PDB file of C-alpha atoms in Angstrom:
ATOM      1  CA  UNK A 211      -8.912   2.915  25.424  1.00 56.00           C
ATOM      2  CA  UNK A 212      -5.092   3.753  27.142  1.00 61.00           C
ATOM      3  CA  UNK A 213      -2.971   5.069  24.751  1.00 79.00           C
ATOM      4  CA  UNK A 214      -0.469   2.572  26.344  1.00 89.00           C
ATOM      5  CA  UNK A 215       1.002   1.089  22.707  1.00 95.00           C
ATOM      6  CA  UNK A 216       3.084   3.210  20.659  1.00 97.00           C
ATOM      7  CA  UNK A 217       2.165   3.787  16.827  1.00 98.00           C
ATOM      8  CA  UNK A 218       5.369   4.118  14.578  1.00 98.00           C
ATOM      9  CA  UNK A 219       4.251   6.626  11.353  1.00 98.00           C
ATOM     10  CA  UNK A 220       6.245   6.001   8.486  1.00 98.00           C
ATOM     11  CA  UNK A 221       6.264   8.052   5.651  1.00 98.00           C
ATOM     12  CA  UNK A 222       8.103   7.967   2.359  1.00 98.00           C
ATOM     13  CA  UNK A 223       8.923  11.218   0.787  1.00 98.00           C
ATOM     14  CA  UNK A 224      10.307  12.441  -2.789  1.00 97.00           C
ATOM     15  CA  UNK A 225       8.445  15.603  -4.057  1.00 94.00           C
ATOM     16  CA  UNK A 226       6.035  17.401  -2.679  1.00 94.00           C
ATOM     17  CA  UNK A 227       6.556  19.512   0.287  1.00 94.00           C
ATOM     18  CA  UNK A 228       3.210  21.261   0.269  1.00 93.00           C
ATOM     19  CA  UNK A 229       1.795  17.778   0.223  1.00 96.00           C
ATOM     20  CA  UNK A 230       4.160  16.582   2.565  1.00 97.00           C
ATOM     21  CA  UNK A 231       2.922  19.389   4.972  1.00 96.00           C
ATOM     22  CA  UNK A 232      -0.209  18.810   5.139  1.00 97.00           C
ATOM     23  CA  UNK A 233       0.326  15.100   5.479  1.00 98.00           C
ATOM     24  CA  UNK A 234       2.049  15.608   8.496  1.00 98.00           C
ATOM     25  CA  UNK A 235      -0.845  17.706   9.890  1.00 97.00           C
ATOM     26  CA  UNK A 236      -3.092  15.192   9.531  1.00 98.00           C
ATOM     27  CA  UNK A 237      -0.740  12.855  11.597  1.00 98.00           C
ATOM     28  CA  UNK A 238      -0.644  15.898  14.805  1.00 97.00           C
ATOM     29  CA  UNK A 239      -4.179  15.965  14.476  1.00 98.00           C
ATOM     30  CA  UNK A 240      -4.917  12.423  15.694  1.00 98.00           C
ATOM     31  CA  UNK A 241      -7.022  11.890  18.501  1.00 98.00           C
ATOM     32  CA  UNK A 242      -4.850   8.861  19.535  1.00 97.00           C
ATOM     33  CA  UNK A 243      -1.166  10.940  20.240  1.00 96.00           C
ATOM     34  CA  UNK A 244       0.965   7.920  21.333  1.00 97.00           C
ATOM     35  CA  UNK A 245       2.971   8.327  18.325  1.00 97.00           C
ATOM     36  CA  UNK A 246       6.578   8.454  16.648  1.00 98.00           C
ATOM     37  CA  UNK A 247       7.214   9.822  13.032  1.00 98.00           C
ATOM     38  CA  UNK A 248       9.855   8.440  11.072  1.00 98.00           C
ATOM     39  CA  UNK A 249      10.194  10.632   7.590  1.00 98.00           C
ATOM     40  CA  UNK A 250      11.931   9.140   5.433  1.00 98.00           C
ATOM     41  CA  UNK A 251      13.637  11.188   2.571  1.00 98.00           C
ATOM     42  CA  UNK A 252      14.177   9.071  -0.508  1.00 98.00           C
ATOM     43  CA  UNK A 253      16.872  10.834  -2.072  1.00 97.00           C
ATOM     44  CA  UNK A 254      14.631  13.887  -3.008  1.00 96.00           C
ATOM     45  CA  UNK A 255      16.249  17.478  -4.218  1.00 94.00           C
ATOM     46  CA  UNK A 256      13.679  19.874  -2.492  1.00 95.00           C
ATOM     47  CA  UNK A 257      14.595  21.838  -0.151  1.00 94.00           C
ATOM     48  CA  UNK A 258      12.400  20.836   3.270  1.00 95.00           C
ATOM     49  CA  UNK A 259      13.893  22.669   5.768  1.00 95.00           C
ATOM     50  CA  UNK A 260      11.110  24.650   6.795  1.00 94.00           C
ATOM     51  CA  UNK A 261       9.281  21.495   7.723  1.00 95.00           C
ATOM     52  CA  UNK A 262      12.463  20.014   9.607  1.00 95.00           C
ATOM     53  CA  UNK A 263      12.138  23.308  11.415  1.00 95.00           C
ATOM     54  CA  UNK A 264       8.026  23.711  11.619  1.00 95.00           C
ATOM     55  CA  UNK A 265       7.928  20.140  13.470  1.00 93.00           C
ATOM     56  CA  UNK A 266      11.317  20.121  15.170  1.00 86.00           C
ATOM     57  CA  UNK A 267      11.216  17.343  17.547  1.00 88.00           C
ATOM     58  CA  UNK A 268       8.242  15.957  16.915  1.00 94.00           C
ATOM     59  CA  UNK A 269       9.723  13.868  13.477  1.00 97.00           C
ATOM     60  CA  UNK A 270      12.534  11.507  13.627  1.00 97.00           C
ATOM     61  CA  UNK A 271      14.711  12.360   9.887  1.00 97.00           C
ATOM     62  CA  UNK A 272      16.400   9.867   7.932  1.00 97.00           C
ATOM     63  CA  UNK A 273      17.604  10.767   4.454  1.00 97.00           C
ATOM     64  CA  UNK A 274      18.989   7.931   1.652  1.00 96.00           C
ATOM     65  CA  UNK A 275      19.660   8.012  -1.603  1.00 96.00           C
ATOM     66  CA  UNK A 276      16.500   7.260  -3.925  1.00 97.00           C
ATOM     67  CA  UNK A 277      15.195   3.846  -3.883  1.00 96.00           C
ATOM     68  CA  UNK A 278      11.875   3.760  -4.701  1.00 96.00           C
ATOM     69  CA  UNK A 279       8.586   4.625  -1.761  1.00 97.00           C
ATOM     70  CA  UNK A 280       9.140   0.516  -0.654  1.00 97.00           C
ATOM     71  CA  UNK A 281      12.726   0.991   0.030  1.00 98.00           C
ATOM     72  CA  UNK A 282      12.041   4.082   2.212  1.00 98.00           C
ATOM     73  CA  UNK A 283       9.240   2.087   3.901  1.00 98.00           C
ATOM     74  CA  UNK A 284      11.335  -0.784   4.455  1.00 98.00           C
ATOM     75  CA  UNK A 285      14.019   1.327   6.356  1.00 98.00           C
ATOM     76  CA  UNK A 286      11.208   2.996   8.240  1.00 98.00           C
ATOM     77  CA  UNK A 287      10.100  -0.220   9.812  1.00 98.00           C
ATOM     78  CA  UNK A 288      13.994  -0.803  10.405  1.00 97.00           C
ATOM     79  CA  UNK A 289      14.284   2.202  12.291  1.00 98.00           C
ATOM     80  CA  UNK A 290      10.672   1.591  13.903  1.00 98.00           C
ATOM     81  CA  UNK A 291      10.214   1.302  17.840  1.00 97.00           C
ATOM     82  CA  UNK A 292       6.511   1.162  17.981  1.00 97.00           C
ATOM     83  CA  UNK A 293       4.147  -1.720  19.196  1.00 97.00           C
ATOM     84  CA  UNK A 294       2.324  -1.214  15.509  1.00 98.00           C
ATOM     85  CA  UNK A 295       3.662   0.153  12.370  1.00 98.00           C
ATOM     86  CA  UNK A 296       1.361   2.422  10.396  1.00 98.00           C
ATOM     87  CA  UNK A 297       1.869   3.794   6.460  1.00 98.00           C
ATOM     88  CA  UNK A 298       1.359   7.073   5.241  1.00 98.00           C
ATOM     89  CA  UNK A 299       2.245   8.705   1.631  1.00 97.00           C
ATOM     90  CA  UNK A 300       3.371  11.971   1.488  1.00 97.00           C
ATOM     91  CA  UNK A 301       0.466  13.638  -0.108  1.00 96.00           C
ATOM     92  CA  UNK A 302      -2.395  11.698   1.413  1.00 98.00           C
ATOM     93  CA  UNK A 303      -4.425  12.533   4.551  1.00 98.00           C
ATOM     94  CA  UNK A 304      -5.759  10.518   7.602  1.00 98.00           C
ATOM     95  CA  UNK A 305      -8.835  11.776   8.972  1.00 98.00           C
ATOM     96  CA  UNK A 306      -8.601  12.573  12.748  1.00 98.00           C
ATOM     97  CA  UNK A 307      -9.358   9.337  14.110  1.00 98.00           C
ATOM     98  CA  UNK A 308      -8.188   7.018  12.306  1.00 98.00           C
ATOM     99  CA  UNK A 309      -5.302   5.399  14.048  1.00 98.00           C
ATOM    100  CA  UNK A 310      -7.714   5.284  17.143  1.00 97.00           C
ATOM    101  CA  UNK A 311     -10.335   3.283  15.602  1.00 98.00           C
ATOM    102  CA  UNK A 312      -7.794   1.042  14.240  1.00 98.00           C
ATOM    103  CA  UNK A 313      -6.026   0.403  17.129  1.00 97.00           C
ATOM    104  CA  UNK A 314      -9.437   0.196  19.438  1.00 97.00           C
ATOM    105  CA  UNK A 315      -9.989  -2.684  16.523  1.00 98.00           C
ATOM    106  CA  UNK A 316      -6.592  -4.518  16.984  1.00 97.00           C
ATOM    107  CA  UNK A 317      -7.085  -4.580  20.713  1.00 96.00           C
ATOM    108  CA  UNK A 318     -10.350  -6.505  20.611  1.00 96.00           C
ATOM    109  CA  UNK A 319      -9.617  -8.732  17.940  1.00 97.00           C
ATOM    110  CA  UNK A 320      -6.422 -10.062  19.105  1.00 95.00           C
ATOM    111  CA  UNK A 321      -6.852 -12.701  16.243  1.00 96.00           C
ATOM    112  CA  UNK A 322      -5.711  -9.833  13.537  1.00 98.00           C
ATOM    113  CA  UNK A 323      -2.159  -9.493  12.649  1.00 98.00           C
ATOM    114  CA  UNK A 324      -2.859  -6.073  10.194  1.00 98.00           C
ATOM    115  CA  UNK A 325      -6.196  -4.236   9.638  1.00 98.00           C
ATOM    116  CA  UNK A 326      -7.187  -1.839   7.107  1.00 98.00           C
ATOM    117  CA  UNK A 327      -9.870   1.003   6.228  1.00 98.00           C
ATOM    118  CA  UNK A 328     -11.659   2.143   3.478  1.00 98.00           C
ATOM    119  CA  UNK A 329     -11.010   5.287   1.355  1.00 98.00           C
ATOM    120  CA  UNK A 330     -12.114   7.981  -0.579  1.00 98.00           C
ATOM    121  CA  UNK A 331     -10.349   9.648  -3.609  1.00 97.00           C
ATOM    122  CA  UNK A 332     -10.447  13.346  -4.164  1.00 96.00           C
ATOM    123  CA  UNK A 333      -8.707  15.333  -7.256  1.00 93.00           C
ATOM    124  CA  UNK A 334      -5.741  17.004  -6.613  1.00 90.00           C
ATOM    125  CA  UNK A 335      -6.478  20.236  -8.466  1.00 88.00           C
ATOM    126  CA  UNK A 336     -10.270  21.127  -7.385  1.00 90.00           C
ATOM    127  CA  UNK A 337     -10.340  18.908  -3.840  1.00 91.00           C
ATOM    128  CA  UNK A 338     -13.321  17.296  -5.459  1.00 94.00           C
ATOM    129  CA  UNK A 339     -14.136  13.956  -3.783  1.00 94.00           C
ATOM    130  CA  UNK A 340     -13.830  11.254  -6.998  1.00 95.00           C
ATOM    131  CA  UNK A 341     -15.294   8.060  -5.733  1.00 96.00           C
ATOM    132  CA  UNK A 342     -15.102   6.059  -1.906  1.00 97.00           C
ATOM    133  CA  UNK A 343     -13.539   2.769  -2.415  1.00 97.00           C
ATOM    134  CA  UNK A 344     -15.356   0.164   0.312  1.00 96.00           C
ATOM    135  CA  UNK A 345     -12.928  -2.100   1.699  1.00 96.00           C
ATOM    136  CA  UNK A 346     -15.065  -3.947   4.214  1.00 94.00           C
ATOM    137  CA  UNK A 347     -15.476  -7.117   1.714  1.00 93.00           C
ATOM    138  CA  UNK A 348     -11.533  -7.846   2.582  1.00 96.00           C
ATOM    139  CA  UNK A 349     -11.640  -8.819   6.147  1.00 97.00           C
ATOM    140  CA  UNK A 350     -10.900 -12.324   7.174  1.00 97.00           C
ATOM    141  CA  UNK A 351      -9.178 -15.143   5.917  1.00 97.00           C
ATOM    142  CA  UNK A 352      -8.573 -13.209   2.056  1.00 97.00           C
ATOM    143  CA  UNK A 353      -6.293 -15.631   0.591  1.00 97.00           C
ATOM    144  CA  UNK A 354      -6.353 -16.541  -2.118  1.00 97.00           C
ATOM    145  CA  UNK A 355      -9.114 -13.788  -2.623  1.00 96.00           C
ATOM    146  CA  UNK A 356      -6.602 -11.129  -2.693  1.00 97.00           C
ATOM    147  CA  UNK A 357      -4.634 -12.397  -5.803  1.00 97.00           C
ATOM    148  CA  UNK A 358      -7.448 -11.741  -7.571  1.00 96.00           C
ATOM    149  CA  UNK A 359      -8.441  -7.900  -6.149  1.00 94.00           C
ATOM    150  CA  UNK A 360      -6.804  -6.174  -3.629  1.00 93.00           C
ATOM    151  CA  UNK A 361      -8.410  -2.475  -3.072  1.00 94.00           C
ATOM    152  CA  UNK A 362      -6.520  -1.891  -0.101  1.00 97.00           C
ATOM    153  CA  UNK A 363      -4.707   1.800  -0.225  1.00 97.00           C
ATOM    154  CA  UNK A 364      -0.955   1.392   1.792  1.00 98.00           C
ATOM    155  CA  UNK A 365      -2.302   4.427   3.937  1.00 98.00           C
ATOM    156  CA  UNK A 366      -4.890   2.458   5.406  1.00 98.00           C
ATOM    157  CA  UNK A 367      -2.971  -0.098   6.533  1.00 98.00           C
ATOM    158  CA  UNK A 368      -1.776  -0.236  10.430  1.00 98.00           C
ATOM    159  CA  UNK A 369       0.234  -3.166  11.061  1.00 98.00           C
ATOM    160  CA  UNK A 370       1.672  -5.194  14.666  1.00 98.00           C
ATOM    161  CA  UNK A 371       5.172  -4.670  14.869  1.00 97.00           C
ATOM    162  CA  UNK A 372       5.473  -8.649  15.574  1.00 97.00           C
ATOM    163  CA  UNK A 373       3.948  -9.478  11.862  1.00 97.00           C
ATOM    164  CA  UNK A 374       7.440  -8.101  10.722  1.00 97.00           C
ATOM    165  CA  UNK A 375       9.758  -9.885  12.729  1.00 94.00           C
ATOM    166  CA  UNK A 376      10.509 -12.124   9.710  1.00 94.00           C
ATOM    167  CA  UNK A 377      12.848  -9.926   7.082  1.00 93.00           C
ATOM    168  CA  UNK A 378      10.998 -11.657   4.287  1.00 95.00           C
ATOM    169  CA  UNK A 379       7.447  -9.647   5.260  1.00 97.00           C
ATOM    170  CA  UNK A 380       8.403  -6.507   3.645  1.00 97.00           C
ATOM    171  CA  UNK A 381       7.352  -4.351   0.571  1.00 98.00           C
ATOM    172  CA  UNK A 382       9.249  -5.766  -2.391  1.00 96.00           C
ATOM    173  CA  UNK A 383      11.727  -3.036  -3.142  1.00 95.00           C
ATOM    174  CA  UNK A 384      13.119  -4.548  -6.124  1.00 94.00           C
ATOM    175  CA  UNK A 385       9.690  -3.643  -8.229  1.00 92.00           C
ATOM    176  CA  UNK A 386       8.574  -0.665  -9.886  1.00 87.00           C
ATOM    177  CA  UNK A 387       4.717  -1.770  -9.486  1.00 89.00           C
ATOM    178  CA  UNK A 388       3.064  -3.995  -7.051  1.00 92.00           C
ATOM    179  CA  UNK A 389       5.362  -3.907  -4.241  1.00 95.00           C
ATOM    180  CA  UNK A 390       2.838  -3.541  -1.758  1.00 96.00           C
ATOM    181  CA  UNK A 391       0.632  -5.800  -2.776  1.00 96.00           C
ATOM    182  CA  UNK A 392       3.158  -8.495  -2.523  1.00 97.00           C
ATOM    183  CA  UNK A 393       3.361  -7.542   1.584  1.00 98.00           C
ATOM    184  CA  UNK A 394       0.090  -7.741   1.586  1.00 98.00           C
ATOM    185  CA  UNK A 395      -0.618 -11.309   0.220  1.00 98.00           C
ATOM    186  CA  UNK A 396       2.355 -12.460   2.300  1.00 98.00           C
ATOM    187  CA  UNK A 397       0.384 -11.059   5.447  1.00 98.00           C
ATOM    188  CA  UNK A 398      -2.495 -13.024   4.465  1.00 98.00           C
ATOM    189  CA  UNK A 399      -0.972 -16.210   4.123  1.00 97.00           C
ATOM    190  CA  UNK A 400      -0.476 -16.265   7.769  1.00 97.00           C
ATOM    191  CA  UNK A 401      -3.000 -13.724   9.511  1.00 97.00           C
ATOM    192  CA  UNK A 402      -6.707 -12.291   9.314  1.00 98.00           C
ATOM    193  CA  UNK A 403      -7.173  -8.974   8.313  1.00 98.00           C
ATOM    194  CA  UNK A 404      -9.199  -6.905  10.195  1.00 98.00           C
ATOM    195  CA  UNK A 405     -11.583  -3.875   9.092  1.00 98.00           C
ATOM    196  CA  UNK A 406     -12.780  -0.687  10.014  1.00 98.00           C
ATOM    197  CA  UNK A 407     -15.072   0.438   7.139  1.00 97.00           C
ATOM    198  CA  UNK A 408     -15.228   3.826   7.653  1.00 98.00           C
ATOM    199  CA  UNK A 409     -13.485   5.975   4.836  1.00 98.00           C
ATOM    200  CA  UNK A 410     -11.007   7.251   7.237  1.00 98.00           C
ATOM    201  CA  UNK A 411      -8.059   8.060   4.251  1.00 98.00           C
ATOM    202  CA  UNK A 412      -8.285  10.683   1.633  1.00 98.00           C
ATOM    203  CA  UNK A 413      -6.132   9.151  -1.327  1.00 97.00           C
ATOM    204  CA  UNK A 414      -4.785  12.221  -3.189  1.00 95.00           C
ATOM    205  CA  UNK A 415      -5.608  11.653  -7.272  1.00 91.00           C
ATOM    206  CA  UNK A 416      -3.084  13.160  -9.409  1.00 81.00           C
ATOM    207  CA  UNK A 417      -3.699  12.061 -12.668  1.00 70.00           C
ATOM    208  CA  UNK A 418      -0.732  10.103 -12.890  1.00 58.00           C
ATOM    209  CA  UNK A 419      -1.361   7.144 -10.118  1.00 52.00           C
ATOM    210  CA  UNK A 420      -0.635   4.006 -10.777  1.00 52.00           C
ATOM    211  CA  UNK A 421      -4.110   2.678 -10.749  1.00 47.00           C
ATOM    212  CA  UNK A 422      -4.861   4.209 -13.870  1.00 52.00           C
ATOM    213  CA  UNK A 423      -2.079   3.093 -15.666  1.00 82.00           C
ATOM    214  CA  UNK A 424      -2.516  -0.387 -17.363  1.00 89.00           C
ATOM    215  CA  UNK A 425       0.785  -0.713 -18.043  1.00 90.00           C
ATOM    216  CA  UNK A 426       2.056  -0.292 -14.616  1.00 89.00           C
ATOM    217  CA  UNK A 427      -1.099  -2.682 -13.840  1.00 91.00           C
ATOM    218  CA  UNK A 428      -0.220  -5.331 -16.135  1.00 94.00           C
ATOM    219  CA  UNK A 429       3.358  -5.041 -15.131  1.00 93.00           C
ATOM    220  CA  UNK A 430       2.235  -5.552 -11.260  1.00 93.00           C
ATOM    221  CA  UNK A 431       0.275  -8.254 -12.247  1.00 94.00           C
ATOM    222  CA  UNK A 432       3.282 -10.356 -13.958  1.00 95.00           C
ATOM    223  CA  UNK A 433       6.166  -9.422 -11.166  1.00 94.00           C
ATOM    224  CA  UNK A 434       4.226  -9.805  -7.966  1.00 96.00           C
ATOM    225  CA  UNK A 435       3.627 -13.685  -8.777  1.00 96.00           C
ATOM    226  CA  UNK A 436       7.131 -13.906  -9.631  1.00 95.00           C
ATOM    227  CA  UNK A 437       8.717 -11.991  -6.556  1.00 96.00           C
ATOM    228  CA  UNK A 438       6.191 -14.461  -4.915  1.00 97.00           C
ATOM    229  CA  UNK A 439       7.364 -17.216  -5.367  1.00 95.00           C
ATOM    230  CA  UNK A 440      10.555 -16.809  -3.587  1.00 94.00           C
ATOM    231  CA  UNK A 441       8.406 -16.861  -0.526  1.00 96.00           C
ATOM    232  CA  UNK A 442       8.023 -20.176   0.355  1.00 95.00           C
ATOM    233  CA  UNK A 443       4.874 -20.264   2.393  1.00 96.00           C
ATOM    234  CA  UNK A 444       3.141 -18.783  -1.131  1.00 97.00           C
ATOM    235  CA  UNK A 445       4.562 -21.833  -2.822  1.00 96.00           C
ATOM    236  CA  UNK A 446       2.669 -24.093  -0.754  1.00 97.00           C
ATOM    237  CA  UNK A 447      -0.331 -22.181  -1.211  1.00 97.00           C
ATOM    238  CA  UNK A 448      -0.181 -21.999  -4.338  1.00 96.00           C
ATOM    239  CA  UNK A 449      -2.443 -24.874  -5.142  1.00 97.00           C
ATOM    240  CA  UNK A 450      -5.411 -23.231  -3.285  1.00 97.00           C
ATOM    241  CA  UNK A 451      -5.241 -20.326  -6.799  1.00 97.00           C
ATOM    242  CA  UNK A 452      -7.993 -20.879  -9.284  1.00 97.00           C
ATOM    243  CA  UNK A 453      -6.292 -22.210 -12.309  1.00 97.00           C
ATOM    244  CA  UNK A 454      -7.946 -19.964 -14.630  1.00 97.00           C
ATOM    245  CA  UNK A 455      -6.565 -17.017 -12.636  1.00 97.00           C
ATOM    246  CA  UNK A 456      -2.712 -18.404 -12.972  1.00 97.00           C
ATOM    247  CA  UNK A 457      -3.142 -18.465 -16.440  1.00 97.00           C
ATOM    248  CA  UNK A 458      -4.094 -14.713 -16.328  1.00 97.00           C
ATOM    249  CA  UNK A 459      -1.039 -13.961 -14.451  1.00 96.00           C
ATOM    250  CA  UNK A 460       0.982 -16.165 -16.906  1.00 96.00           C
ATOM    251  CA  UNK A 461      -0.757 -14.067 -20.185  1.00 97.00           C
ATOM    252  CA  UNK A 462       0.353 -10.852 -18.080  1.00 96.00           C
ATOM    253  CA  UNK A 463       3.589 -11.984 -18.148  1.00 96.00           C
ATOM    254  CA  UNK A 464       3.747 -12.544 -21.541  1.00 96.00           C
ATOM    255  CA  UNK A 465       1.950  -8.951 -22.389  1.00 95.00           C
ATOM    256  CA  UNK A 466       4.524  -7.540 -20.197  1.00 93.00           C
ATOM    257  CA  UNK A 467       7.851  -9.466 -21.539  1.00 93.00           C
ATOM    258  CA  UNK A 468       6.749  -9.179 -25.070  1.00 92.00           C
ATOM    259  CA  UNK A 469       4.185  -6.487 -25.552  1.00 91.00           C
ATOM    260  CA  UNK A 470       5.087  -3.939 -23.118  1.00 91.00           C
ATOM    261  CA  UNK A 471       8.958  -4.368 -22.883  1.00 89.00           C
ATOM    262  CA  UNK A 472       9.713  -4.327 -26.506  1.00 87.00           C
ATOM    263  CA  UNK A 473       6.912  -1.516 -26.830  1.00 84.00           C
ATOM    264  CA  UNK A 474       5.002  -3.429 -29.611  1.00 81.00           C
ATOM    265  CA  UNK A 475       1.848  -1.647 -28.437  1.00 80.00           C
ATOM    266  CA  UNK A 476       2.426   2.009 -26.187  1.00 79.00           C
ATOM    267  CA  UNK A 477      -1.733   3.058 -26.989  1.00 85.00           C
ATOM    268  CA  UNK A 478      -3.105   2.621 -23.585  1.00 85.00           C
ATOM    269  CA  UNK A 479      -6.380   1.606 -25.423  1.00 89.00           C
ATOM    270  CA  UNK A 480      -5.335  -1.046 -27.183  1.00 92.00           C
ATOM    271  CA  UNK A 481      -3.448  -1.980 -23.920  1.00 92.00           C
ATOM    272  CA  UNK A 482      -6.211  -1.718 -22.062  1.00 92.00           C
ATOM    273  CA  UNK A 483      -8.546  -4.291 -24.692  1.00 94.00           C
ATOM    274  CA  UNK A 484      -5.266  -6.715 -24.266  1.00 95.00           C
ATOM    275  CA  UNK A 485      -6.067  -6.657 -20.523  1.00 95.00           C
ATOM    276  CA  UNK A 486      -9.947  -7.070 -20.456  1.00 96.00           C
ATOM    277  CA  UNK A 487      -9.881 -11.141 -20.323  1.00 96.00           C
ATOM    278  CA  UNK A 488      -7.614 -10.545 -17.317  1.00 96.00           C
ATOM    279  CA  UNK A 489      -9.723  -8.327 -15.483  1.00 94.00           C
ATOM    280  CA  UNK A 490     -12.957  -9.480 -16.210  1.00 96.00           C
ATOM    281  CA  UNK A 491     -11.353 -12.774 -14.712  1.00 97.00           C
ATOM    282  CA  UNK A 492     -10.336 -11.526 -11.921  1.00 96.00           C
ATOM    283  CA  UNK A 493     -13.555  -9.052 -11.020  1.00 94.00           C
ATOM    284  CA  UNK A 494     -15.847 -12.463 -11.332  1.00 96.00           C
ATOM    285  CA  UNK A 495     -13.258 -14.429  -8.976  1.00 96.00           C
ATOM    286  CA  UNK A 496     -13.195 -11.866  -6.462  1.00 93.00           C
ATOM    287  CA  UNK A 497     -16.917 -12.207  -6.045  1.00 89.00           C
ATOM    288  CA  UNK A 498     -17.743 -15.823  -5.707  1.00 85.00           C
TER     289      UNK A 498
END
């Protein structure tokens, strides 16, 4: 297909240069080369000259004071000029043709707003692939589906510029967990979401993400409802969520106001047998 639409990269950086480097290569090394990247420095103290100067022109540089990765992504898609916006952390990696395969998709199925791909995971330390995360179940019509499970990685994720016309469809900067989920249930109360199922991301494991954290999980659980519901076209959806699940969101919330918050419990174990109704819940839900 032409290359005739422009792709807008955005990617968030704090820490992480050698990451950040080989990010970037992963972007120059697409076989679609329409492309503009906006990097987007979130307040960070390393020195990155030498990648300013390695890729010259080919970046466009913006540097704030630290926000948080959603506030950095949010001024990215401000600063954006391309017909689709696409996501990528600083120390993950696209293989080489993924923005091709997802644009190719978006072309044909005009009917798509956003589409996503699956993953793999490989450790930091030895490069040894961890697990592949298949994300071809969430394609569709996902809501409510995706309150339940969302597996999708924010570097799979390639998005037409006209979904975010409306200020109110972007990542919830104000949280500290589960601000891109909330983008991404927004997106599905109006649009499909399209697939590609190939693994065409390597997510970068670190030991510290936030996956594996059930605090930060509970905590994304409880806030995304809430920052929700200031959306309005969520509250009018929100009779089509199973009433069991609300009342797992609602014992989040309480786990996280009164558990978490006052640090009653800190073991992630016992955290983590706190959580179990919840996720059992929400694993059976996001199979029927």
């Amino acid at each position: 297909m032409d290359e005739i639409n422009l792709v807008s990269v955005i990617i968030p950086f704090y820490s992480g240069s050698f990451w950040l480097d080989e990010a970037l290569e992963s972007v120059f090394n697409q076989t679609y080369k329409n492309l503009e990247v906006i990097l987007i420095n979130d307040g960070s103290t390393e020195d990155i000259n030498y990648i300013l100067n390695k890729y010259n022109q080919k970046i466009r540089y913006y540097y704030t004071e630290n926000n948080g990765a959603a506030a950095a992504r949010n001024k990215g898609i401000e600063k954006a000029s391309g017909d689709y916006i696409a996501f990528l952390d600083s120390d993950d990696i696209w293989e080489s043709t993924k923005l091709q395969k997802q644009i190719d998709y978006l072309s044909y199925n005009k009917q798509c707003l956003w589409c996503i791909t699956s993953y793999t995971v490989f450790n930091d330390k030895t490069r040894e692939y961890i697990k592949e995360v298949k994300c071809d179940s969430m394609i569709g019509q996902v809501f409510p589906k995706i309150m339940y499970s969302s597996p999708i990685a924010t570097p799979s994720v390639v998005i037409r510029k006209e979904a975010l016309k409306d200020e109110e469809i972007r990542f919830a900067d104000k949280l500290t967990a589960g601000e891109d989920s909330c983008l991404w249930i927004k997106l599905s109360l109006f649009s499909q979401v399209g697939c590609v199922p190939e693994s065409l991301v390597r997510v970068r494991w670190r030991g510290n993400n936030a996956a594996g954290d059930i605090k930060r999980q509970i905590e994304a659980r409880a806030n995304t409802f809430k920052e929700l519901k200031n959306f309005p076209m969520f509250n009018s959806n929100i009779i089509r969520i199973n009433k069991l699940a609300l009342w797992m969101i609602k014992y989040c919330d309480w786990l996280n106001t009164y558990i978490i918050k006052k640090k009653h419990i800190v073991n992630q174990n016992l955290l983590k047998i706190l959580y179990f109704p919840t996720r059992l819940c929400f694993k059976i839900l996001s199979k029927l």
